[in-house]
């Protein structure tokens, strides 16, 4: 729709510390960064509120990794980022990009959020997950 405008913002950890610095250090002496993501979300929402605009913020701390980072992860994440931006620039809303059978697809957000998802621990998909993540074999679902 021609009246809508969209934007994707990606910001690195540690950016904008002049606005959100904690001034604290961890036990090893490294700086504890303030949360630039929530700062930007709040400032942008404050700016957009009078016109009825809003933002969607994805907090990366909710993404849990259970295996060490591999070089291919960088390539995969870069591909997802490019596809997400292209999807937004095409004007799609209410969708997510992600892999389905090793093909990056556009999925309706309602489909992703609908219903309760369950994992059958006796199926091969769960067993492959246990193996790929290096979890104890006892979690693989077979006795």
Tab-separated table of C-alpha atoms in Angstrom:
chain	number	residue	atom	x	y	z
A	1	UNK	CA	0.000	0.000	0.000
A	2	UNK	CA	1.500	3.336	-1.016
A	3	UNK	CA	0.729	5.180	2.230
A	4	UNK	CA	2.810	2.806	4.375
A	5	UNK	CA	6.499	3.212	5.011
A	6	UNK	CA	8.768	0.508	6.404
A	7	UNK	CA	12.243	0.350	7.837
A	8	UNK	CA	14.530	-2.339	9.236
A	9	UNK	CA	17.159	-1.223	11.740
A	10	UNK	CA	19.969	-3.494	12.876
A	11	UNK	CA	22.252	-2.139	15.570
A	12	UNK	CA	25.402	-3.666	17.006
A	13	UNK	CA	25.945	-4.317	20.681
A	14	UNK	CA	27.982	-1.462	22.072
A	15	UNK	CA	26.637	1.149	19.648
A	16	UNK	CA	25.258	4.406	21.045
A	17	UNK	CA	26.917	4.085	24.431
A	18	UNK	CA	26.939	7.890	24.712
A	19	UNK	CA	23.169	7.492	25.286
A	20	UNK	CA	22.966	4.245	27.275
A	21	UNK	CA	26.311	3.638	28.998
A	22	UNK	CA	26.093	1.793	32.306
A	23	UNK	CA	29.573	2.882	33.395
A	24	UNK	CA	30.047	-0.607	34.857
A	25	UNK	CA	32.617	-3.347	34.254
A	26	UNK	CA	32.245	-7.108	34.584
A	27	UNK	CA	34.533	-9.323	36.684
A	28	UNK	CA	37.104	-9.458	33.864
A	29	UNK	CA	37.196	-5.678	33.475
A	30	UNK	CA	35.204	-5.524	30.242
A	31	UNK	CA	32.606	-2.798	29.789
A	32	UNK	CA	28.990	-3.776	30.457
A	33	UNK	CA	27.115	-2.172	27.597
A	34	UNK	CA	23.816	-0.378	28.001
A	35	UNK	CA	20.887	-1.617	25.897
A	36	UNK	CA	20.863	0.446	22.702
A	37	UNK	CA	18.029	-1.683	21.280
A	38	UNK	CA	15.443	-0.739	23.887
A	39	UNK	CA	16.671	2.859	23.847
A	40	UNK	CA	16.079	3.089	20.081
A	41	UNK	CA	12.735	1.306	20.349
A	42	UNK	CA	11.505	3.743	22.993
A	43	UNK	CA	12.770	6.850	21.159
A	44	UNK	CA	11.330	5.744	17.817
A	45	UNK	CA	7.975	4.831	19.388
A	46	UNK	CA	7.920	8.229	21.114
A	47	UNK	CA	8.464	9.880	17.714
A	48	UNK	CA	5.910	7.719	15.877
A	49	UNK	CA	3.139	7.738	18.503
A	50	UNK	CA	1.490	11.022	17.421
A	51	UNK	CA	1.022	9.658	13.884
A	52	UNK	CA	-0.133	6.181	14.953
A	53	UNK	CA	3.144	4.507	13.993
A	54	UNK	CA	4.835	1.774	15.955
A	55	UNK	CA	7.875	-0.482	16.018
A	56	UNK	CA	8.504	-4.171	16.472
A	57	UNK	CA	11.594	-4.973	18.495
A	58	UNK	CA	13.328	-8.340	18.600
A	59	UNK	CA	15.558	-8.656	21.656
A	60	UNK	CA	18.479	-10.894	20.720
A	61	UNK	CA	18.945	-12.037	24.314
A	62	UNK	CA	15.947	-14.320	23.759
A	63	UNK	CA	17.860	-16.231	21.103
A	64	UNK	CA	19.530	-19.119	22.889
A	65	UNK	CA	22.398	-20.943	21.243
A	66	UNK	CA	23.205	-24.455	22.360
A	67	UNK	CA	26.166	-25.146	20.077
A	68	UNK	CA	29.407	-23.328	19.305
A	69	UNK	CA	29.377	-20.804	16.469
A	70	UNK	CA	30.612	-22.151	13.142
A	71	UNK	CA	31.733	-20.159	10.073
A	72	UNK	CA	28.623	-21.200	8.144
A	73	UNK	CA	26.479	-19.458	10.798
A	74	UNK	CA	27.737	-16.079	9.563
A	75	UNK	CA	26.727	-16.934	6.003
A	76	UNK	CA	23.313	-18.201	7.114
A	77	UNK	CA	22.588	-15.121	9.257
A	78	UNK	CA	23.719	-12.783	6.471
A	79	UNK	CA	21.350	-14.576	4.074
A	80	UNK	CA	18.443	-14.261	6.519
A	81	UNK	CA	19.196	-10.556	7.033
A	82	UNK	CA	19.313	-9.830	3.294
A	83	UNK	CA	16.095	-11.765	2.688
A	84	UNK	CA	14.354	-10.006	5.599
A	85	UNK	CA	15.297	-6.582	4.229
A	86	UNK	CA	14.243	-7.515	0.677
A	87	UNK	CA	10.940	-8.832	2.007
A	88	UNK	CA	10.279	-5.571	3.858
A	89	UNK	CA	11.302	-3.493	0.840
A	90	UNK	CA	8.796	-5.421	-1.278
A	91	UNK	CA	6.123	-4.198	1.125
A	92	UNK	CA	5.343	-7.473	2.874
A	93	UNK	CA	4.101	-7.135	6.444
A	94	UNK	CA	3.069	-9.706	8.999
A	95	UNK	CA	5.657	-12.181	7.748
A	96	UNK	CA	8.960	-13.738	8.805
A	97	UNK	CA	11.742	-15.240	6.734
A	98	UNK	CA	13.237	-18.563	7.677
A	99	UNK	CA	14.334	-21.955	6.447
A	100	UNK	CA	11.939	-24.724	5.488
A	101	UNK	CA	13.720	-27.858	4.250
A	102	UNK	CA	16.888	-25.811	3.583
A	103	UNK	CA	15.070	-23.219	1.442
A	104	UNK	CA	14.609	-19.647	2.743
A	105	UNK	CA	10.902	-18.813	2.536
A	106	UNK	CA	8.491	-16.081	3.596
A	107	UNK	CA	6.052	-17.328	6.231
A	108	UNK	CA	2.962	-15.552	7.573
A	109	UNK	CA	3.540	-14.529	11.192
A	110	UNK	CA	0.045	-15.749	12.108
A	111	UNK	CA	0.983	-19.235	10.910
A	112	UNK	CA	4.152	-19.211	12.988
A	113	UNK	CA	2.346	-17.980	16.125
A	114	UNK	CA	-0.767	-20.148	15.752
A	115	UNK	CA	-1.358	-23.098	18.001
A	116	UNK	CA	0.827	-24.916	20.440
A	117	UNK	CA	3.961	-26.497	19.040
A	118	UNK	CA	5.146	-29.854	20.354
A	119	UNK	CA	8.222	-31.939	19.726
A	120	UNK	CA	8.025	-35.714	19.669
A	121	UNK	CA	11.241	-36.892	21.359
A	122	UNK	CA	10.990	-40.242	19.564
A	123	UNK	CA	11.153	-38.673	16.074
A	124	UNK	CA	14.345	-38.286	14.093
A	125	UNK	CA	14.105	-34.465	13.965
A	126	UNK	CA	14.567	-34.281	17.754
A	127	UNK	CA	17.296	-36.901	17.715
A	128	UNK	CA	19.169	-34.922	15.044
A	129	UNK	CA	18.818	-31.772	17.159
A	130	UNK	CA	20.298	-33.557	20.186
A	131	UNK	CA	23.236	-34.810	18.106
A	132	UNK	CA	23.868	-31.499	16.319
A	133	UNK	CA	23.858	-29.542	19.593
A	134	UNK	CA	26.094	-32.034	21.401
A	135	UNK	CA	23.511	-32.722	24.102
A	136	UNK	CA	23.724	-35.874	26.244
A	137	UNK	CA	22.463	-38.887	24.266
A	138	UNK	CA	19.980	-39.615	27.065
A	139	UNK	CA	17.911	-36.683	25.741
A	140	UNK	CA	17.532	-38.288	22.305
A	141	UNK	CA	14.328	-40.087	23.283
A	142	UNK	CA	15.398	-43.674	22.835
A	143	UNK	CA	16.062	-45.891	25.815
